[in-house]
Amino acid sequence: MILSLLAGGILGIAAGAASAFYAAGIIGSGASFGDQIDVNSWKSDWTIGSAAANPWTRARVARHGLLALTKDEAVYFTTATDSDGARLKDDCTYEVSGGEMPGLWWSVTLYDGESYLPRNKDNALSFDKTKAAASGAPDAWSFVIAADGPETGNWVSSKAGGAFDLTLRIYKPDLALIEDPEGVLPAPTVKRLACKGAAS
Amino acid sequence: MKAFLTGLAAFVATFLIAHFVVLNALPGKIMSTVRGKMMDTGIAPHSWTMSARITPETQSVVRPSPDLAYAICLIDLSDGPVEITVPSWPEYGSLSIFEADTNNVYAGSLDARAEGTPGTRRVVVAMKGQDISGAAGAETVTVKKPEALALVRRLAPTQASYEAAAALIPASSCAPL
């Protein structure tokens, strides 16, 4: 009886700790800050950064989005899949397109599986409102994600990104977005163009 | 059978306890580790330190935005409240305060274009019960533990705008009240 108690207790502690590490994203799958909000696979959670966050969200944000602001100041949407639901990876090229975002300023940044900027020297880390405006089409912008950049055009480098994800930040989001994210967010489209080794 | 059920009950009970104890401890542990690493790099409490312009080589915290210029002040309220002053910025900017458990308990605009943004934002950070009588005219933020962190974000996607943000550090303060 005592042996059973002891064995169960030790196994329980080990499994409980391991499951907490998994839930926080310290071991296992990469970033996912919550699925409270899902707009065409761009996921967010309005409790990010706040005392209202549940323990799983708080731990995951600490691991994959430390120092995140609350929704009144900034909202964060993350996607790890293209528009067909396939995992984003650095041996494929993608076109990301969208329109005007409901907030003061926005950006789309690529992060690797550890939630860091991919270790490359391409100096092509993000696409933002400034670049959309400079492209002459702030309401209908697009950029390419590829490991090797195009000679012209807007580009975010995925070199050394592995299985990556994209974070859309919207600073000073419109109240309408907070109240109805699914109805208001013009979620950017992530279209897979080609993959290495695949027939084009 | 009885022994199996006893073991199973012990497993379930300790699983739940361990899961939530570890889960609740992780944010504070991660924050503390990051704080320790910052101090190891020479960042002292109660002074504004400009982060290097964000690149894959300079990033020190997960998911940094390469379009922002960051400045950080490590706060220690063990000896009393801390006063922060930060100048505004012509583009998007914010001053934010984080508790030891990672909660963002304050965010104030530094965007000079936004209505109500002062030329210099003044915030006093304190723990409950600390004397903030010297905080008259300042915004006050209450945190639960002595360790806290203040962070400035300024939209600065170019080297020139990053340098302009860095030039505001001498005009910023983070010191005991």
mmCIF file of C-alpha atoms in Angstrom:
data_model
loop_
_atom_site.group_PDB
_atom_site.id
_atom_site.type_symbol
_atom_site.label_atom_id
_atom_site.label_comp_id
_atom_site.label_asym_id
_atom_site.label_seq_id
_atom_site.Cartn_x
_atom_site.Cartn_y
_atom_site.Cartn_z
ATOM 1 C CA MET A 1 0.000 0.000 0.000
ATOM 2 C CA ILE A 2 2.728 2.441 0.986
ATOM 3 C CA LEU A 3 4.711 1.501 -2.084
ATOM 4 C CA SER A 4 1.690 2.187 -4.302
ATOM 5 C CA LEU A 5 1.170 5.529 -2.604
ATOM 6 C CA LEU A 6 4.804 6.428 -3.060
ATOM 7 C CA ALA A 7 5.003 5.288 -6.673
ATOM 8 C CA GLY A 8 1.781 7.070 -7.592
ATOM 9 C CA GLY A 9 2.936 10.228 -5.852
ATOM 10 C CA ILE A 10 6.334 10.320 -7.544
ATOM 11 C CA LEU A 11 4.872 9.588 -10.957
ATOM 12 C CA GLY A 12 2.185 12.216 -10.374
ATOM 13 C CA ILE A 13 4.714 14.909 -9.475
ATOM 14 C CA ALA A 14 6.844 14.094 -12.508
ATOM 15 C CA ALA A 15 3.884 13.993 -14.879
ATOM 16 C CA GLY A 16 2.334 17.131 -13.396
ATOM 17 C CA ALA A 17 5.557 19.090 -13.755
ATOM 18 C CA ALA A 18 6.136 17.801 -17.290
ATOM 19 C CA SER A 19 2.602 18.672 -18.333
ATOM 20 C CA ALA A 20 3.060 22.197 -16.960
ATOM 21 C CA PHE A 21 6.245 22.610 -18.995
ATOM 22 C CA TYR A 22 4.402 21.345 -22.054
ATOM 23 C CA ALA A 23 1.436 23.641 -21.445
ATOM 24 C CA ALA A 24 3.813 26.602 -21.165
ATOM 25 C CA GLY A 25 5.481 25.692 -24.433
ATOM 26 C CA ILE A 26 8.839 25.096 -22.761
ATOM 27 C CA ILE A 27 8.879 21.564 -24.070
ATOM 28 C CA GLY A 28 6.965 20.489 -27.122
ATOM 29 C CA SER A 29 5.121 22.687 -29.573
ATOM 30 C CA GLY A 30 5.943 26.323 -30.139
ATOM 31 C CA ALA A 31 4.008 29.482 -29.594
ATOM 32 C CA SER A 32 0.279 29.567 -29.188
ATOM 33 C CA PHE A 33 -0.889 32.236 -26.827
ATOM 34 C CA GLY A 34 -4.419 30.963 -26.600
ATOM 35 C CA ASP A 35 -7.303 30.175 -28.853
ATOM 36 C CA GLN A 36 -9.846 32.535 -27.391
ATOM 37 C CA ILE A 37 -9.827 34.401 -30.713
ATOM 38 C CA ASP A 38 -9.259 32.748 -34.075
ATOM 39 C CA VAL A 39 -9.643 34.797 -37.248
ATOM 40 C CA ASN A 40 -8.713 32.650 -40.235
ATOM 41 C CA SER A 41 -6.034 30.892 -38.154
ATOM 42 C CA TRP A 42 -4.645 34.161 -36.740
ATOM 43 C CA LYS A 43 -4.996 33.440 -33.035
ATOM 44 C CA SER A 44 -5.033 35.741 -30.069
ATOM 45 C CA ASP A 45 -6.307 36.076 -26.550
ATOM 46 C CA TRP A 46 -7.537 39.332 -25.106
ATOM 47 C CA THR A 47 -6.253 38.414 -21.648
ATOM 48 C CA ILE A 48 -2.616 38.461 -22.818
ATOM 49 C CA GLY A 49 -0.545 40.543 -20.438
ATOM 50 C CA SER A 50 -3.354 41.079 -17.962
ATOM 51 C CA ALA A 51 -4.166 39.758 -14.522
ATOM 52 C CA ALA A 52 -7.228 38.140 -16.090
ATOM 53 C CA ALA A 53 -5.072 35.642 -17.995
ATOM 54 C CA ASN A 54 -5.485 32.067 -16.861
ATOM 55 C CA PRO A 55 -2.347 30.247 -15.621
ATOM 56 C CA TRP A 56 -1.840 28.436 -18.941
ATOM 57 C CA THR A 57 -2.008 31.641 -20.999
ATOM 58 C CA ARG A 58 0.215 33.534 -18.553
ATOM 59 C CA ALA A 59 2.844 30.802 -18.620
ATOM 60 C CA ARG A 60 2.758 30.537 -22.404
ATOM 61 C CA VAL A 61 3.045 34.283 -22.835
ATOM 62 C CA ALA A 62 5.951 34.349 -20.378
ATOM 63 C CA ARG A 63 7.763 31.748 -22.457
ATOM 64 C CA HIS A 64 6.866 32.931 -25.957
ATOM 65 C CA GLY A 65 5.856 36.592 -25.613
ATOM 66 C CA LEU A 66 7.386 38.026 -22.452
ATOM 67 C CA LEU A 67 6.615 41.704 -21.795
ATOM 68 C CA ALA A 68 3.457 41.627 -23.888
ATOM 69 C CA LEU A 69 1.148 44.597 -23.478
ATOM 70 C CA THR A 70 -2.536 44.417 -22.619
ATOM 71 C CA LYS A 71 -5.147 44.751 -25.338
ATOM 72 C CA ASP A 72 -5.828 48.445 -24.816
ATOM 73 C CA GLU A 73 -2.265 49.216 -25.876
ATOM 74 C CA ALA A 74 -1.509 46.430 -28.344
ATOM 75 C CA VAL A 75 -3.008 43.198 -29.631
ATOM 76 C CA TYR A 76 -1.053 40.247 -30.959
ATOM 77 C CA PHE A 77 -2.253 37.699 -33.500
ATOM 78 C CA THR A 78 -0.092 34.698 -34.347
ATOM 79 C CA THR A 79 -0.418 32.124 -37.095
ATOM 80 C CA ALA A 80 1.731 29.083 -37.777
ATOM 81 C CA THR A 81 -0.140 27.869 -40.854
ATOM 82 C CA ASP A 82 -0.796 29.016 -44.385
ATOM 83 C CA SER A 83 -4.274 29.573 -45.762
ATOM 84 C CA ASP A 84 -4.569 25.856 -46.592
ATOM 85 C CA GLY A 85 -3.774 24.900 -43.019
ATOM 86 C CA ALA A 86 -0.240 23.640 -43.745
ATOM 87 C CA ARG A 87 2.579 24.380 -41.265
ATOM 88 C CA LEU A 88 4.725 27.369 -42.244
ATOM 89 C CA LYS A 89 8.320 26.342 -42.976
ATOM 90 C CA ASP A 90 11.404 27.879 -44.417
ATOM 91 C CA ASP A 91 11.694 25.652 -47.481
ATOM 92 C CA CYS A 92 8.487 27.105 -48.923
ATOM 93 C CA THR A 93 7.738 30.568 -50.243
ATOM 94 C CA TYR A 94 4.578 32.457 -49.357
ATOM 95 C CA GLU A 95 2.768 35.611 -50.301
ATOM 96 C CA VAL A 96 1.179 37.492 -47.412
ATOM 97 C CA SER A 97 -1.443 40.053 -48.372
ATOM 98 C CA GLY A 98 -3.889 42.221 -46.539
ATOM 99 C CA GLY A 99 -5.466 45.617 -46.139
ATOM 100 C CA GLU A 100 -5.608 48.503 -43.718
ATOM 101 C CA MET A 101 -5.424 47.301 -40.134
ATOM 102 C CA PRO A 102 -7.766 48.636 -37.432
ATOM 103 C CA GLY A 103 -5.247 50.459 -35.267
ATOM 104 C CA LEU A 104 -2.642 53.197 -35.115
ATOM 105 C CA TRP A 105 0.292 51.134 -36.353
ATOM 106 C CA TRP A 106 0.855 47.496 -37.259
ATOM 107 C CA SER A 107 3.562 45.061 -38.246
ATOM 108 C CA VAL A 108 4.002 41.423 -39.259
ATOM 109 C CA THR A 109 7.171 39.751 -37.944
ATOM 110 C CA LEU A 110 8.541 36.255 -38.515
ATOM 111 C CA TYR A 111 9.802 34.187 -35.556
ATOM 112 C CA ASP A 112 11.395 30.759 -35.394
ATOM 113 C CA GLY A 113 10.192 27.820 -33.287
ATOM 114 C CA GLU A 114 11.912 29.251 -30.220
ATOM 115 C CA SER A 115 10.124 32.601 -30.647
ATOM 116 C CA TYR A 116 13.247 34.462 -31.695
ATOM 117 C CA LEU A 117 14.013 36.297 -34.918
ATOM 118 C CA PRO A 118 15.631 33.772 -37.272
ATOM 119 C CA ARG A 119 19.413 33.906 -37.199
ATOM 120 C CA ASN A 120 20.170 35.347 -40.624
ATOM 121 C CA LYS A 121 21.778 38.511 -41.874
ATOM 122 C CA ASP A 122 19.199 39.371 -44.506
ATOM 123 C CA ASN A 123 17.940 42.465 -42.672
ATOM 124 C CA ALA A 124 14.428 41.555 -43.772
ATOM 125 C CA LEU A 125 12.726 40.886 -40.456
ATOM 126 C CA SER A 126 9.263 42.392 -40.716
ATOM 127 C CA PHE A 127 6.699 44.155 -42.853
ATOM 128 C CA ASP A 128 4.803 47.063 -41.371
ATOM 129 C CA LYS A 129 2.424 49.919 -42.009
ATOM 130 C CA THR A 130 5.305 52.150 -43.039
ATOM 131 C CA LYS A 131 6.351 49.730 -45.788
ATOM 132 C CA ALA A 132 2.746 49.236 -46.868
ATOM 133 C CA ALA A 133 2.401 52.999 -47.249
ATOM 134 C CA ALA A 134 5.706 53.213 -49.109
ATOM 135 C CA SER A 135 4.512 50.551 -51.524
ATOM 136 C CA GLY A 136 1.795 52.952 -52.631
ATOM 137 C CA ALA A 137 -0.995 50.605 -51.637
ATOM 138 C CA PRO A 138 -1.590 50.826 -47.891
ATOM 139 C CA ASP A 139 -5.032 49.289 -48.349
ATOM 140 C CA ALA A 140 -3.877 46.389 -50.520
ATOM 141 C CA TRP A 141 -0.354 45.433 -49.566
ATOM 142 C CA SER A 142 1.546 42.206 -50.024
ATOM 143 C CA PHE A 143 4.987 40.819 -49.331
ATOM 144 C CA VAL A 144 6.857 37.618 -49.994
ATOM 145 C CA ILE A 145 8.269 35.276 -47.369
ATOM 146 C CA ALA A 146 11.207 33.286 -48.697
ATOM 147 C CA ALA A 147 14.614 32.089 -47.593
ATOM 148 C CA ASP A 148 16.166 33.873 -50.540
ATOM 149 C CA GLY A 149 14.900 37.323 -51.253
ATOM 150 C CA PRO A 150 13.575 38.713 -54.493
ATOM 151 C CA GLU A 151 15.695 41.383 -56.096
ATOM 152 C CA THR A 152 12.807 43.776 -55.952
ATOM 153 C CA GLY A 153 9.664 44.023 -53.940
ATOM 154 C CA ASN A 154 8.719 43.590 -50.321
ATOM 155 C CA TRP A 155 10.315 40.623 -48.620
ATOM 156 C CA VAL A 156 10.590 39.027 -45.185
ATOM 157 C CA SER A 157 13.346 36.468 -44.903
ATOM 158 C CA SER A 158 12.595 32.997 -43.535
ATOM 159 C CA LYS A 159 16.216 31.865 -43.828
ATOM 160 C CA ALA A 160 17.067 29.781 -40.735
ATOM 161 C CA GLY A 161 13.462 30.134 -39.611
ATOM 162 C CA GLY A 162 12.716 26.402 -39.671
ATOM 163 C CA ALA A 163 9.078 25.818 -38.804
ATOM 164 C CA PHE A 164 8.212 29.462 -38.170
ATOM 165 C CA ASP A 165 5.218 31.560 -37.248
ATOM 166 C CA LEU A 166 4.082 35.098 -37.915
ATOM 167 C CA THR A 167 3.000 37.670 -35.347
ATOM 168 C CA LEU A 168 0.706 40.513 -36.348
ATOM 169 C CA ARG A 169 0.966 43.391 -33.887
ATOM 170 C CA ILE A 170 -1.622 46.144 -33.913
ATOM 171 C CA TYR A 171 -0.767 49.056 -31.620
ATOM 172 C CA LYS A 172 -3.547 51.228 -30.220
ATOM 173 C CA PRO A 173 -6.190 48.932 -31.701
ATOM 174 C CA ASP A 174 -9.566 50.379 -32.607
ATOM 175 C CA LEU A 175 -12.271 49.740 -30.040
ATOM 176 C CA ALA A 176 -14.284 47.969 -32.724
ATOM 177 C CA LEU A 177 -11.497 45.400 -33.085
ATOM 178 C CA ILE A 178 -11.492 44.719 -29.362
ATOM 179 C CA GLU A 179 -15.248 44.310 -29.317
ATOM 180 C CA ASP A 180 -15.576 42.170 -32.446
ATOM 181 C CA PRO A 181 -12.230 40.766 -33.629
ATOM 182 C CA GLU A 182 -13.761 38.134 -35.894
ATOM 183 C CA GLY A 183 -15.924 40.745 -37.592
ATOM 184 C CA VAL A 184 -13.424 43.585 -37.800
ATOM 185 C CA LEU A 185 -9.945 42.128 -38.392
ATOM 186 C CA PRO A 186 -9.075 41.862 -42.087
ATOM 187 C CA ALA A 187 -6.900 38.825 -41.400
ATOM 188 C CA PRO A 188 -3.914 38.743 -43.765
ATOM 189 C CA THR A 189 -3.898 35.888 -46.244
ATOM 190 C CA VAL A 190 -0.833 33.603 -46.218
ATOM 191 C CA LYS A 191 -0.721 31.923 -49.623
ATOM 192 C CA ARG A 192 1.815 29.169 -50.224
ATOM 193 C CA LEU A 193 3.507 29.777 -53.585
ATOM 194 C CA ALA A 194 5.931 26.862 -53.857
ATOM 195 C CA CYS A 195 8.046 24.477 -51.815
ATOM 196 C CA LYS A 196 11.498 23.107 -52.518
ATOM 197 C CA GLY A 197 11.321 19.630 -53.942
ATOM 198 C CA ALA A 198 7.677 19.975 -54.846
ATOM 199 C CA ALA A 199 6.428 20.058 -58.394
ATOM 200 C CA SER A 200 5.492 23.614 -59.306
ATOM 201 C CA MET B 1 -6.839 -3.787 -6.519
ATOM 202 C CA LYS B 2 -6.875 -1.602 -3.445
ATOM 203 C CA ALA B 3 -3.175 -0.927 -3.838
ATOM 204 C CA PHE B 4 -3.719 0.083 -7.485
ATOM 205 C CA LEU B 5 -6.520 2.458 -6.580
ATOM 206 C CA THR B 6 -4.403 3.969 -3.825
ATOM 207 C CA GLY B 7 -1.550 4.520 -6.268
ATOM 208 C CA LEU B 8 -3.919 5.992 -8.828
ATOM 209 C CA ALA B 9 -5.388 8.390 -6.301
ATOM 210 C CA ALA B 10 -1.901 9.468 -5.241
ATOM 211 C CA PHE B 11 -0.978 9.977 -8.896
ATOM 212 C CA VAL B 12 -4.013 12.134 -9.660
ATOM 213 C CA ALA B 13 -3.640 14.246 -6.541
ATOM 214 C CA THR B 14 0.077 14.900 -6.939
ATOM 215 C CA PHE B 15 -0.306 15.411 -10.701
ATOM 216 C CA LEU B 16 -2.784 18.235 -10.181
ATOM 217 C CA ILE B 17 -0.762 19.824 -7.392
ATOM 218 C CA ALA B 18 2.509 19.643 -9.311
ATOM 219 C CA HIS B 19 0.910 20.878 -12.550
ATOM 220 C CA PHE B 20 -0.516 24.024 -11.009
ATOM 221 C CA VAL B 21 2.392 24.750 -8.678
ATOM 222 C CA VAL B 22 4.857 24.593 -11.585
ATOM 223 C CA LEU B 23 2.530 26.405 -13.997
ATOM 224 C CA ASN B 24 1.978 29.288 -11.600
ATOM 225 C CA ALA B 25 5.664 29.515 -10.731
ATOM 226 C CA LEU B 26 6.926 29.581 -14.329
ATOM 227 C CA PRO B 27 6.129 33.217 -15.272
ATOM 228 C CA GLY B 28 7.862 34.613 -12.205
ATOM 229 C CA LYS B 29 10.801 32.279 -12.727
ATOM 230 C CA ILE B 30 11.150 33.297 -16.378
ATOM 231 C CA MET B 31 10.902 36.983 -15.468
ATOM 232 C CA SER B 32 13.467 36.540 -12.707
ATOM 233 C CA THR B 33 15.839 34.716 -15.048
ATOM 234 C CA VAL B 34 15.569 37.458 -17.667
ATOM 235 C CA ARG B 35 16.142 40.077 -14.979
ATOM 236 C CA GLY B 36 19.220 38.206 -13.790
ATOM 237 C CA LYS B 37 20.608 37.972 -17.315
ATOM 238 C CA MET B 38 20.065 41.692 -17.802
ATOM 239 C CA MET B 39 21.932 42.440 -14.595
ATOM 240 C CA ASP B 40 24.705 40.114 -15.718
ATOM 241 C CA THR B 41 25.124 42.293 -18.804
ATOM 242 C CA GLY B 42 25.634 45.342 -16.615
ATOM 243 C CA ILE B 43 22.109 46.715 -16.428
ATOM 244 C CA ALA B 44 21.743 48.157 -12.942
ATOM 245 C CA PRO B 45 18.393 48.827 -11.260
ATOM 246 C CA HIS B 46 17.028 52.356 -11.385
ATOM 247 C CA SER B 47 18.611 53.562 -14.595
ATOM 248 C CA TRP B 48 17.324 53.629 -18.143
ATOM 249 C CA THR B 49 19.255 51.386 -20.493
ATOM 250 C CA MET B 50 18.724 51.588 -24.232
ATOM 251 C CA SER B 51 18.542 48.165 -25.858
ATOM 252 C CA ALA B 52 20.672 47.752 -28.943
ATOM 253 C CA ARG B 53 18.762 48.098 -32.177
ATOM 254 C CA ILE B 54 16.919 44.792 -32.581
ATOM 255 C CA THR B 55 18.592 42.279 -34.881
ATOM 256 C CA PRO B 56 18.922 38.483 -34.736
ATOM 257 C CA GLU B 57 22.302 39.033 -33.040
ATOM 258 C CA THR B 58 21.150 41.525 -30.406
ATOM 259 C CA GLN B 59 17.796 40.053 -29.356
ATOM 260 C CA SER B 60 17.771 39.085 -25.692
ATOM 261 C CA VAL B 61 14.047 38.574 -25.020
ATOM 262 C CA VAL B 62 11.585 36.467 -27.012
ATOM 263 C CA ARG B 63 9.626 38.085 -29.842
ATOM 264 C CA PRO B 64 11.271 41.479 -29.982
ATOM 265 C CA SER B 65 9.905 43.843 -32.600
ATOM 266 C CA PRO B 66 12.628 44.988 -34.996
ATOM 267 C CA ASP B 67 10.620 48.146 -35.688
ATOM 268 C CA LEU B 68 10.736 49.405 -32.113
ATOM 269 C CA ALA B 69 13.429 51.038 -30.006
ATOM 270 C CA TYR B 70 13.333 49.660 -26.472
ATOM 271 C CA ALA B 71 14.603 51.155 -23.230
ATOM 272 C CA ILE B 72 14.410 49.301 -19.954
ATOM 273 C CA CYS B 73 14.609 50.104 -16.254
ATOM 274 C CA LEU B 74 14.789 47.377 -13.623
ATOM 275 C CA ILE B 75 12.853 48.472 -10.552
ATOM 276 C CA ASP B 76 13.474 47.384 -6.971
ATOM 277 C CA LEU B 77 10.971 48.702 -4.455
ATOM 278 C CA SER B 78 12.641 47.147 -1.405
ATOM 279 C CA ASP B 79 13.649 50.583 -0.122
ATOM 280 C CA GLY B 80 10.589 52.507 -1.253
ATOM 281 C CA PRO B 81 8.745 53.808 -4.313
ATOM 282 C CA VAL B 82 10.438 54.637 -7.593
ATOM 283 C CA GLU B 83 9.726 57.639 -9.794
ATOM 284 C CA ILE B 84 9.894 57.411 -13.573
ATOM 285 C CA THR B 85 9.910 60.250 -16.054
ATOM 286 C CA VAL B 86 9.973 59.711 -19.816
ATOM 287 C CA PRO B 87 9.726 62.240 -22.671
ATOM 288 C CA SER B 88 7.123 61.843 -25.381
ATOM 289 C CA TRP B 89 7.839 60.764 -28.957
ATOM 290 C CA PRO B 90 6.491 62.032 -32.284
ATOM 291 C CA GLU B 91 5.325 58.562 -33.372
ATOM 292 C CA TYR B 92 3.815 55.599 -31.551
ATOM 293 C CA GLY B 93 5.400 55.151 -28.139
ATOM 294 C CA SER B 94 4.488 53.744 -24.753
ATOM 295 C CA LEU B 95 5.771 53.447 -21.205
ATOM 296 C CA SER B 96 4.717 50.190 -19.597
ATOM 297 C CA ILE B 97 5.192 48.631 -16.167
ATOM 298 C CA PHE B 98 5.377 44.879 -15.564
ATOM 299 C CA GLU B 99 5.018 43.039 -12.292
ATOM 300 C CA ALA B 100 7.293 40.207 -11.210
ATOM 301 C CA ASP B 101 4.673 37.697 -12.379
ATOM 302 C CA THR B 102 4.773 39.254 -15.912
ATOM 303 C CA ASN B 103 1.445 41.093 -15.688
ATOM 304 C CA ASN B 104 1.405 44.402 -17.565
ATOM 305 C CA VAL B 105 -0.128 46.645 -14.918
ATOM 306 C CA TYR B 106 0.327 50.005 -16.635
ATOM 307 C CA ALA B 107 0.700 51.386 -20.136
ATOM 308 C CA GLY B 108 0.839 55.101 -20.848
ATOM 309 C CA SER B 109 1.087 56.710 -24.250
ATOM 310 C CA LEU B 110 4.265 58.523 -25.230
ATOM 311 C CA ASP B 111 2.785 59.464 -28.610
ATOM 312 C CA ALA B 112 2.887 63.257 -28.679
ATOM 313 C CA ARG B 113 0.111 63.260 -31.278
ATOM 314 C CA ALA B 114 -2.311 61.512 -28.927
ATOM 315 C CA GLU B 115 -4.668 63.630 -26.888
ATOM 316 C CA GLY B 116 -3.618 63.792 -23.256
ATOM 317 C CA THR B 117 -0.023 62.691 -23.759
ATOM 318 C CA PRO B 118 2.169 64.962 -21.603
ATOM 319 C CA GLY B 119 5.501 66.286 -22.824
ATOM 320 C CA THR B 120 7.071 64.207 -20.075
ATOM 321 C CA ARG B 121 5.176 61.322 -18.514
ATOM 322 C CA ARG B 122 5.734 60.959 -14.762
ATOM 323 C CA VAL B 123 4.820 57.735 -12.988
ATOM 324 C CA VAL B 124 5.493 56.583 -9.421
ATOM 325 C CA VAL B 125 5.671 52.830 -8.856
ATOM 326 C CA ALA B 126 5.095 51.541 -5.331
ATOM 327 C CA MET B 127 3.953 48.585 -3.303
ATOM 328 C CA LYS B 128 0.801 48.777 -1.246
ATOM 329 C CA GLY B 129 1.419 50.647 1.986
ATOM 330 C CA GLN B 130 4.537 52.487 0.851
ATOM 331 C CA ASP B 131 4.711 56.232 1.331
ATOM 332 C CA ILE B 132 3.849 57.984 -1.929
ATOM 333 C CA SER B 133 3.261 61.411 -0.445
ATOM 334 C CA GLY B 134 5.984 62.745 -2.723
ATOM 335 C CA ALA B 135 4.117 61.572 -5.810
ATOM 336 C CA ALA B 136 1.823 64.580 -6.073
ATOM 337 C CA GLY B 137 0.964 65.211 -9.694
ATOM 338 C CA ALA B 138 2.307 61.885 -10.872
ATOM 339 C CA GLU B 139 0.397 58.825 -11.984
ATOM 340 C CA THR B 140 0.781 56.019 -9.454
ATOM 341 C CA VAL B 141 1.096 52.306 -10.106
ATOM 342 C CA THR B 142 0.871 49.698 -7.350
ATOM 343 C CA VAL B 143 2.607 46.347 -7.713
ATOM 344 C CA LYS B 144 2.631 43.297 -5.456
ATOM 345 C CA LYS B 145 6.355 42.496 -5.247
ATOM 346 C CA PRO B 146 9.503 44.655 -5.024
ATOM 347 C CA GLU B 147 10.826 43.530 -8.391
ATOM 348 C CA ALA B 148 9.179 45.257 -11.329
ATOM 349 C CA LEU B 149 10.239 46.379 -14.750
ATOM 350 C CA ALA B 150 9.588 49.517 -16.793
ATOM 351 C CA LEU B 151 9.802 49.393 -20.555
ATOM 352 C CA VAL B 152 9.711 52.118 -23.181
ATOM 353 C CA ARG B 153 8.740 51.273 -26.735
ATOM 354 C CA ARG B 154 9.181 53.834 -29.493
ATOM 355 C CA LEU B 155 8.381 53.249 -33.138
ATOM 356 C CA ALA B 156 11.810 53.551 -34.759
ATOM 357 C CA PRO B 157 12.182 51.438 -37.886
ATOM 358 C CA THR B 158 15.277 53.267 -39.153
ATOM 359 C CA GLN B 159 18.757 53.756 -37.737
ATOM 360 C CA ALA B 160 18.156 57.517 -37.607
ATOM 361 C CA SER B 161 14.931 57.155 -35.612
ATOM 362 C CA TYR B 162 16.593 54.613 -33.298
ATOM 363 C CA GLU B 163 19.361 57.125 -32.589
ATOM 364 C CA ALA B 164 16.791 59.840 -31.955
ATOM 365 C CA ALA B 165 15.093 57.547 -29.426
ATOM 366 C CA ALA B 166 18.433 56.769 -27.796
ATOM 367 C CA ALA B 167 19.141 60.480 -27.516
ATOM 368 C CA LEU B 168 16.150 60.789 -25.155
ATOM 369 C CA ILE B 169 17.717 58.542 -22.507
ATOM 370 C CA PRO B 170 19.551 61.384 -20.714
ATOM 371 C CA ALA B 171 16.241 63.226 -20.419
ATOM 372 C CA SER B 172 14.593 60.158 -18.840
ATOM 373 C CA SER B 173 14.803 59.151 -15.189
ATOM 374 C CA CYS B 174 14.081 56.089 -13.093
ATOM 375 C CA ALA B 175 15.105 56.567 -9.475
ATOM 376 C CA PRO B 176 13.887 56.216 -5.886
ATOM 377 C CA LEU B 177 11.188 58.757 -5.070
#
